[in-house]
Amino acid sequence: MTVFARRARASAGRLHPELSLVSYTLLGHLEERDGCRATDLAAHYALDKSTVSRQVTALERAGLLERRPDPEDHRVQVLHLTDAGRSILGQVTVSRRAAVGERLAEWSEEDLERFAGYLTRYNSWPQPG
């Protein structure tokens, strides 16, 4: 797992130098949810609020996300991808899929199905709290 995580972090930098694996993950979540609060990101990924705050600030400075008032409660800020954020996320996603596809190209159908089953099983483990 450690090697897998290290390779994922290293490949993130190669695919887009300004987009770390954590940043990519946060942007992907924001796109999937069509925006959310920073506290929701921290809770979902079991990250410290200060860690998420630093990441969000950097992504905001890079023009990849923006804060908007929550229509239900104007005291709350909701994070949304900007057009630039969607564009970079799309580019990195295409590059990541191509890299994974290349790495798995010679695997048999049986191996791919088994691998997918293991990933599904691993990811279905209950999250804390």
Tab-separated table of N, CA and C in Angstrom:
chain	number	residue	atom	x	y	z
A	1	MET	N	0.827	-1.192	0.000
A	1	MET	CA	0.000	0.000	0.000
A	1	MET	C	0.873	1.258	0.000
A	2	THR	N	1.982	1.207	0.719
A	2	THR	CA	2.866	2.365	0.770
A	2	THR	C	3.444	2.658	-0.610
A	3	VAL	N	3.883	1.629	-1.308
A	3	VAL	CA	4.431	1.809	-2.662
A	3	VAL	C	3.353	2.370	-3.574
A	4	PHE	N	2.143	1.833	-3.483
A	4	PHE	CA	1.023	2.306	-4.298
A	4	PHE	C	0.790	3.797	-4.051
A	5	ALA	N	0.745	4.204	-2.775
A	5	ALA	CA	0.512	5.608	-2.425
A	5	ALA	C	1.648	6.500	-2.920
A	6	ARG	N	2.877	6.040	-2.771
A	6	ARG	CA	4.019	6.838	-3.250
A	6	ARG	C	3.969	7.023	-4.754
A	7	ARG	N	3.644	5.962	-5.465
A	7	ARG	CA	3.553	6.061	-6.930
A	7	ARG	C	2.428	7.001	-7.345
A	8	ALA	N	1.312	6.937	-6.645
A	8	ALA	CA	0.186	7.825	-6.963
A	8	ALA	C	0.574	9.285	-6.750
A	9	ARG	N	1.259	9.584	-5.637
A	9	ARG	CA	1.697	10.957	-5.384
A	9	ARG	C	2.696	11.416	-6.430
A	10	ALA	N	3.631	10.547	-6.794
A	10	ALA	CA	4.644	10.902	-7.789
A	10	ALA	C	4.009	11.131	-9.149
A	11	SER	N	3.062	10.290	-9.529
A	11	SER	CA	2.440	10.447	-10.845
A	11	SER	C	1.576	11.693	-10.893
A	12	ALA	N	0.992	12.094	-9.772
A	12	ALA	CA	0.180	13.309	-9.742
A	12	ALA	C	1.028	14.508	-10.143
A	13	GLY	N	2.240	14.589	-9.626
A	13	GLY	CA	3.130	15.688	-9.960
A	13	GLY	C	3.548	15.694	-11.424
A	14	ARG	N	3.697	14.518	-11.997
A	14	ARG	CA	4.063	14.438	-13.416
A	14	ARG	C	2.891	14.818	-14.317
A	15	LEU	N	1.673	14.451	-13.912
A	15	LEU	CA	0.514	14.725	-14.745
A	15	LEU	C	0.157	16.205	-14.759
A	16	HIS	N	0.298	16.863	-13.641
A	16	HIS	CA	0.108	18.313	-13.567
A	16	HIS	C	0.883	18.815	-12.361
A	17	PRO	N	1.973	19.566	-12.616
A	17	PRO	CA	2.875	19.948	-11.522
A	17	PRO	C	2.214	20.728	-10.389
A	18	GLU	N	1.133	21.436	-10.660
A	18	GLU	CA	0.487	22.227	-9.617
A	18	GLU	C	-0.590	21.453	-8.879
A	19	LEU	N	-0.862	20.228	-9.295
A	19	LEU	CA	-1.987	19.494	-8.726
A	19	LEU	C	-1.505	18.240	-8.005
A	20	SER	N	-1.391	18.326	-6.684
A	20	SER	CA	-0.985	17.172	-5.873
A	20	SER	C	-2.097	16.138	-5.868
A	21	LEU	N	-1.782	14.960	-5.383
A	21	LEU	CA	-2.788	13.908	-5.286
A	21	LEU	C	-3.943	14.352	-4.381
A	22	VAL	N	-3.622	15.014	-3.275
A	22	VAL	CA	-4.669	15.499	-2.377
A	22	VAL	C	-5.532	16.540	-3.089
A	23	SER	N	-4.903	17.462	-3.792
A	23	SER	CA	-5.652	18.494	-4.521
A	23	SER	C	-6.561	17.869	-5.571
A	24	TYR	N	-6.025	16.916	-6.303
A	24	TYR	CA	-6.803	16.213	-7.324
A	24	TYR	C	-8.014	15.538	-6.689
A	25	THR	N	-7.799	14.892	-5.562
A	25	THR	CA	-8.870	14.197	-4.861
A	25	THR	C	-9.948	15.179	-4.388
A	26	LEU	N	-9.519	16.308	-3.821
A	26	LEU	CA	-10.480	17.301	-3.341
A	26	LEU	C	-11.275	17.895	-4.497
A	27	LEU	N	-10.601	18.220	-5.594
A	27	LEU	CA	-11.304	18.768	-6.761
A	27	LEU	C	-12.302	17.753	-7.320
A	28	GLY	N	-11.893	16.498	-7.361
A	28	GLY	CA	-12.793	15.451	-7.843
A	28	GLY	C	-14.040	15.336	-6.986
A	29	HIS	N	-13.860	15.440	-5.681
A	29	HIS	CA	-14.997	15.372	-4.767
A	29	HIS	C	-15.926	16.568	-4.976
A	30	LEU	N	-15.336	17.755	-5.138
A	30	LEU	CA	-16.155	18.947	-5.364
A	30	LEU	C	-16.944	18.836	-6.667
A	31	GLU	N	-16.321	18.277	-7.681
A	31	GLU	CA	-17.026	18.107	-8.948
A	31	GLU	C	-18.168	17.098	-8.794
A	32	GLU	N	-17.867	16.001	-8.139
A	32	GLU	CA	-18.867	14.949	-7.936
A	32	GLU	C	-20.076	15.447	-7.140
A	33	ARG	N	-19.840	16.268	-6.145
A	33	ARG	CA	-20.903	16.771	-5.267
A	33	ARG	C	-21.485	18.106	-5.744
A	34	ASP	N	-20.911	18.661	-6.797
A	34	ASP	CA	-21.281	19.997	-7.278
A	34	ASP	C	-21.131	21.028	-6.158
A	35	GLY	N	-19.990	20.910	-5.453
A	35	GLY	CA	-19.654	21.848	-4.393
A	35	GLY	C	-19.978	21.306	-3.007
A	36	CYS	N	-19.219	21.768	-2.022
A	36	CYS	CA	-19.491	21.438	-0.622
A	36	CYS	C	-18.649	22.363	0.262
A	37	ARG	N	-18.873	22.283	1.556
A	37	ARG	CA	-18.117	23.098	2.504
A	37	ARG	C	-16.760	22.443	2.783
A	38	ALA	N	-15.799	23.246	3.190
A	38	ALA	CA	-14.474	22.720	3.535
A	38	ALA	C	-14.577	21.739	4.699
A	39	THR	N	-15.455	22.006	5.641
A	39	THR	CA	-15.615	21.088	6.777
A	39	THR	C	-16.152	19.731	6.316
A	40	ASP	N	-16.972	19.731	5.260
A	40	ASP	CA	-17.472	18.463	4.708
A	40	ASP	C	-16.336	17.674	4.059
A	41	LEU	N	-15.429	18.381	3.383
A	41	LEU	CA	-14.259	17.715	2.791
A	41	LEU	C	-13.412	17.075	3.884
A	42	ALA	N	-13.154	17.841	4.938
A	42	ALA	CA	-12.333	17.332	6.036
A	42	ALA	C	-12.972	16.094	6.656
A	43	ALA	N	-14.268	16.140	6.878
A	43	ALA	CA	-14.961	14.995	7.477
A	43	ALA	C	-14.956	13.793	6.528
A	44	HIS	N	-15.222	14.016	5.262
A	44	HIS	CA	-15.301	12.912	4.298
A	44	HIS	C	-13.967	12.170	4.185
A	45	TYR	N	-12.866	12.918	4.145
A	45	TYR	CA	-11.551	12.305	3.972
A	45	TYR	C	-10.800	12.100	5.280
A	46	ALA	N	-11.455	12.352	6.403
A	46	ALA	CA	-10.841	12.204	7.722
A	46	ALA	C	-9.530	12.978	7.804
A	47	LEU	N	-9.573	14.219	7.323
A	47	LEU	CA	-8.410	15.099	7.353
A	47	LEU	C	-8.626	16.190	8.387
A	48	ASP	N	-7.532	16.710	8.900
A	48	ASP	CA	-7.589	17.827	9.814
A	48	ASP	C	-8.107	19.055	9.063
A	49	LYS	N	-8.917	19.860	9.730
A	49	LYS	CA	-9.481	21.054	9.078
A	49	LYS	C	-8.397	21.998	8.581
A	50	SER	N	-7.289	22.094	9.315
A	50	SER	CA	-6.210	22.995	8.890
A	50	SER	C	-5.543	22.489	7.611
A	51	THR	N	-5.447	21.177	7.444
A	51	THR	CA	-4.889	20.596	6.226
A	51	THR	C	-5.772	20.945	5.038
A	52	VAL	N	-7.063	20.761	5.201
A	52	VAL	CA	-8.002	21.082	4.126
A	52	VAL	C	-7.969	22.583	3.844
A	53	SER	N	-7.893	23.385	4.877
A	53	SER	CA	-7.851	24.838	4.706
A	53	SER	C	-6.657	25.264	3.861
A	54	ARG	N	-5.488	24.685	4.130
A	54	ARG	CA	-4.296	25.018	3.342
A	54	ARG	C	-4.472	24.599	1.885
A	55	GLN	N	-5.002	23.408	1.673
A	55	GLN	CA	-5.222	22.917	0.315
A	55	GLN	C	-6.221	23.806	-0.427
A	56	VAL	N	-7.311	24.132	0.240
A	56	VAL	CA	-8.347	24.963	-0.374
A	56	VAL	C	-7.789	26.337	-0.719
A	57	THR	N	-7.017	26.926	0.185
A	57	THR	CA	-6.419	28.238	-0.066
A	57	THR	C	-5.516	28.187	-1.291
A	58	ALA	N	-4.699	27.150	-1.384
A	58	ALA	CA	-3.795	27.018	-2.539
A	58	ALA	C	-4.589	26.834	-3.833
A	59	LEU	N	-5.639	26.033	-3.804
A	59	LEU	CA	-6.460	25.815	-5.001
A	59	LEU	C	-7.220	27.082	-5.392
A	60	GLU	N	-7.619	27.830	-4.396
A	60	GLU	CA	-8.308	29.100	-4.660
A	60	GLU	C	-7.342	30.106	-5.286
A	61	ARG	N	-6.132	30.196	-4.751
A	61	ARG	CA	-5.112	31.102	-5.314
A	61	ARG	C	-4.758	30.729	-6.749
A	62	ALA	N	-4.773	29.422	-7.018
A	62	ALA	CA	-4.464	28.940	-8.372
A	62	ALA	C	-5.636	29.138	-9.337
A	63	GLY	N	-6.768	29.596	-8.809
A	63	GLY	CA	-7.930	29.842	-9.650
A	63	GLY	C	-8.711	28.588	-10.015
A	64	LEU	N	-8.520	27.513	-9.227
A	64	LEU	CA	-9.166	26.245	-9.549
A	64	LEU	C	-10.481	26.036	-8.798
A	65	LEU	N	-10.663	26.782	-7.716
A	65	LEU	CA	-11.942	26.728	-7.020
A	65	LEU	C	-12.273	28.100	-6.485
A	66	GLU	N	-13.540	28.251	-6.144
A	66	GLU	CA	-14.019	29.530	-5.602
A	66	GLU	C	-15.015	29.252	-4.489
A	67	ARG	N	-15.145	30.238	-3.618
A	67	ARG	CA	-16.105	30.145	-2.523
A	67	ARG	C	-17.350	30.941	-2.918
A	68	ARG	N	-18.506	30.351	-2.633
A	68	ARG	CA	-19.774	31.037	-2.879
A	68	ARG	C	-20.641	30.891	-1.630
A	69	PRO	N	-21.456	31.910	-1.358
A	69	PRO	CA	-22.361	31.791	-0.205
A	69	PRO	C	-23.370	30.666	-0.450
A	70	ASP	N	-23.670	29.946	0.619
A	70	ASP	CA	-24.691	28.908	0.553
A	70	ASP	C	-26.048	29.598	0.417
A	71	PRO	N	-26.837	29.227	-0.592
A	71	PRO	CA	-28.138	29.880	-0.762
A	71	PRO	C	-29.075	29.683	0.434
A	72	GLU	N	-28.866	28.590	1.187
A	72	GLU	CA	-29.709	28.303	2.354
A	72	GLU	C	-29.264	29.084	3.599
A	73	ASP	N	-27.945	29.341	3.685
A	73	ASP	CA	-27.390	30.003	4.869
A	73	ASP	C	-26.197	30.843	4.415
A	74	HIS	N	-26.411	32.136	4.272
A	74	HIS	CA	-25.371	33.018	3.724
A	74	HIS	C	-24.137	33.161	4.611
A	75	ARG	N	-24.179	32.624	5.827
A	75	ARG	CA	-22.991	32.633	6.689
A	75	ARG	C	-22.005	31.548	6.272
A	76	VAL	N	-22.469	30.561	5.505
A	76	VAL	CA	-21.666	29.402	5.116
A	76	VAL	C	-21.121	29.600	3.707
A	77	GLN	N	-19.854	29.238	3.524
A	77	GLN	CA	-19.220	29.304	2.211
A	77	GLN	C	-19.172	27.895	1.607
A	78	VAL	N	-19.581	27.780	0.356
A	78	VAL	CA	-19.544	26.510	-0.354
A	78	VAL	C	-18.461	26.604	-1.423
A	79	LEU	N	-17.641	25.573	-1.506
A	79	LEU	CA	-16.551	25.526	-2.483
A	79	LEU	C	-17.067	24.929	-3.783
A	80	HIS	N	-16.703	25.582	-4.891
A	80	HIS	CA	-17.090	25.112	-6.226
A	80	HIS	C	-15.882	25.188	-7.150
A	81	LEU	N	-15.831	24.275	-8.109
A	81	LEU	CA	-14.786	24.345	-9.120
A	81	LEU	C	-15.032	25.547	-10.026
A	82	THR	N	-13.937	26.166	-10.460
A	82	THR	CA	-14.027	27.184	-11.499
A	82	THR	C	-13.925	26.457	-12.846
A	83	ASP	N	-14.095	27.199	-13.931
A	83	ASP	CA	-13.924	26.596	-15.255
A	83	ASP	C	-12.503	26.058	-15.411
A	84	ALA	N	-11.521	26.815	-14.893
A	84	ALA	CA	-10.123	26.350	-14.960
A	84	ALA	C	-9.945	25.076	-14.149
A	85	GLY	N	-10.590	25.002	-12.988
A	85	GLY	CA	-10.513	23.807	-12.154
A	85	GLY	C	-11.095	22.598	-12.862
A	86	ARG	N	-12.240	22.781	-13.511
A	86	ARG	CA	-12.856	21.671	-14.266
A	86	ARG	C	-11.960	21.222	-15.413
A	87	SER	N	-11.360	22.187	-16.079
A	87	SER	CA	-10.491	21.874	-17.211
A	87	SER	C	-9.271	21.065	-16.773
A	88	ILE	N	-8.585	21.518	-15.738
A	88	ILE	CA	-7.391	20.814	-15.257
A	88	ILE	C	-7.768	19.453	-14.694
A	89	LEU	N	-8.858	19.382	-13.948
A	89	LEU	CA	-9.308	18.098	-13.411
A	89	LEU	C	-9.585	17.134	-14.559
A	90	GLY	N	-10.230	17.608	-15.605
A	90	GLY	CA	-10.502	16.764	-16.770
A	90	GLY	C	-9.234	16.270	-17.433
A	91	GLN	N	-8.257	17.160	-17.604
A	91	GLN	CA	-6.978	16.784	-18.226
A	91	GLN	C	-6.255	15.730	-17.402
A	92	VAL	N	-6.199	15.949	-16.098
A	92	VAL	CA	-5.495	15.014	-15.226
A	92	VAL	C	-6.231	13.676	-15.182
A	93	THR	N	-7.547	13.716	-15.184
A	93	THR	CA	-8.326	12.473	-15.174
A	93	THR	C	-8.047	11.652	-16.425
A	94	VAL	N	-8.022	12.301	-17.572
A	94	VAL	CA	-7.715	11.596	-18.824
A	94	VAL	C	-6.314	10.997	-18.751
A	95	SER	N	-5.356	11.764	-18.271
A	95	SER	CA	-3.975	11.281	-18.162
A	95	SER	C	-3.868	10.117	-17.187
A	96	ARG	N	-4.549	10.213	-16.054
A	96	ARG	CA	-4.514	9.132	-15.059
A	96	ARG	C	-5.125	7.861	-15.621
A	97	ARG	N	-6.264	7.999	-16.296
A	97	ARG	CA	-6.911	6.814	-16.864
A	97	ARG	C	-6.022	6.166	-17.912
A	98	ALA	N	-5.365	6.975	-18.716
A	98	ALA	CA	-4.458	6.427	-19.728
A	98	ALA	C	-3.293	5.695	-19.064
A	99	ALA	N	-2.748	6.274	-17.997
A	99	ALA	CA	-1.623	5.647	-17.299
A	99	ALA	C	-2.049	4.322	-16.664
A	100	VAL	N	-3.221	4.294	-16.044
A	100	VAL	CA	-3.714	3.051	-15.442
A	100	VAL	C	-4.009	2.028	-16.534
A	101	GLY	N	-4.625	2.479	-17.617
A	101	GLY	CA	-4.913	1.582	-18.735
A	101	GLY	C	-3.663	0.958	-19.320
A	102	GLU	N	-2.621	1.762	-19.431
A	102	GLU	CA	-1.340	1.265	-19.941
A	102	GLU	C	-0.740	0.226	-18.995
A	103	ARG	N	-0.837	0.513	-17.715
A	103	ARG	CA	-0.266	-0.395	-16.721
A	103	ARG	C	-1.010	-1.735	-16.663
A	104	LEU	N	-2.319	-1.707	-16.948
A	104	LEU	CA	-3.138	-2.917	-16.867
A	104	LEU	C	-3.381	-3.570	-18.233
A	105	ALA	N	-2.817	-3.021	-19.277
A	105	ALA	CA	-3.106	-3.469	-20.645
A	105	ALA	C	-2.845	-4.956	-20.867
A	106	GLU	N	-1.851	-5.497	-20.223
A	106	GLU	CA	-1.491	-6.900	-20.464
A	106	GLU	C	-2.094	-7.857	-19.439
A	107	TRP	N	-2.923	-7.340	-18.552
A	107	TRP	CA	-3.574	-8.207	-17.576
A	107	TRP	C	-4.706	-8.969	-18.260
A	108	SER	N	-4.919	-10.188	-17.835
A	108	SER	CA	-6.019	-10.979	-18.390
A	108	SER	C	-7.349	-10.450	-17.858
A	109	GLU	N	-8.418	-10.792	-18.552
A	109	GLU	CA	-9.759	-10.401	-18.109
A	109	GLU	C	-10.037	-10.928	-16.703
A	110	GLU	N	-9.607	-12.143	-16.453
A	110	GLU	CA	-9.798	-12.753	-15.136
A	110	GLU	C	-9.058	-11.973	-14.049
A	111	ASP	N	-7.815	-11.581	-14.334
A	111	ASP	CA	-7.044	-10.794	-13.364
A	111	ASP	C	-7.693	-9.433	-13.120
A	112	LEU	N	-8.183	-8.795	-14.176
A	112	LEU	CA	-8.833	-7.490	-14.037
A	112	LEU	C	-10.099	-7.603	-13.185
A	113	GLU	N	-10.888	-8.647	-13.424
A	113	GLU	CA	-12.111	-8.840	-12.641
A	113	GLU	C	-11.781	-9.100	-11.173
A	114	ARG	N	-10.772	-9.907	-10.931
A	114	ARG	CA	-10.362	-10.199	-9.553
A	114	ARG	C	-9.866	-8.913	-8.872
A	115	PHE	N	-9.036	-8.152	-9.565
A	115	PHE	CA	-8.500	-6.900	-9.038
A	115	PHE	C	-9.638	-5.926	-8.723
A	116	ALA	N	-10.587	-5.789	-9.651
A	116	ALA	CA	-11.730	-4.896	-9.427
A	116	ALA	C	-12.530	-5.354	-8.213
A	117	GLY	N	-12.709	-6.652	-8.074
A	117	GLY	CA	-13.427	-7.184	-6.918
A	117	GLY	C	-12.718	-6.869	-5.615
A	118	TYR	N	-11.401	-7.017	-5.615
A	118	TYR	CA	-10.634	-6.704	-4.406
A	118	TYR	C	-10.719	-5.216	-4.064
A	119	LEU	N	-10.632	-4.360	-5.074
A	119	LEU	CA	-10.738	-2.921	-4.815
A	119	LEU	C	-12.115	-2.561	-4.269
A	120	THR	N	-13.145	-3.154	-4.845
A	120	THR	CA	-14.497	-2.901	-4.365
A	120	THR	C	-14.630	-3.352	-2.912
A	121	ARG	N	-14.126	-4.519	-2.625
A	121	ARG	CA	-14.180	-5.047	-1.260
A	121	ARG	C	-13.400	-4.150	-0.294
A	122	TYR	N	-12.208	-3.737	-0.691
A	122	TYR	CA	-11.385	-2.873	0.149
A	122	TYR	C	-12.088	-1.538	0.404
A	123	ASN	N	-12.651	-0.943	-0.650
A	123	ASN	CA	-13.292	0.369	-0.530
A	123	ASN	C	-14.628	0.309	0.187
A	124	SER	N	-15.193	-0.856	0.363
A	124	SER	CA	-16.492	-0.949	1.042
A	124	SER	C	-16.353	-1.030	2.556
A	125	TRP	N	-15.126	-1.092	3.055
A	125	TRP	CA	-14.898	-1.140	4.492
A	125	TRP	C	-15.529	0.093	5.127
A	126	PRO	N	-16.261	-0.071	6.217
A	126	PRO	CA	-16.957	1.086	6.830
A	126	PRO	C	-15.982	2.177	7.253
A	127	GLN	N	-16.370	3.426	6.986
A	127	GLN	CA	-15.558	4.568	7.399
A	127	GLN	C	-15.869	4.905	8.850
A	128	PRO	N	-14.849	5.371	9.578
A	128	PRO	CA	-15.098	5.743	10.981
A	128	PRO	C	-16.056	6.908	11.104
A	129	GLY	N	-16.808	6.897	12.184
A	129	GLY	CA	-17.672	7.959	12.622
A	129	GLY	C	-18.533	8.582	11.642
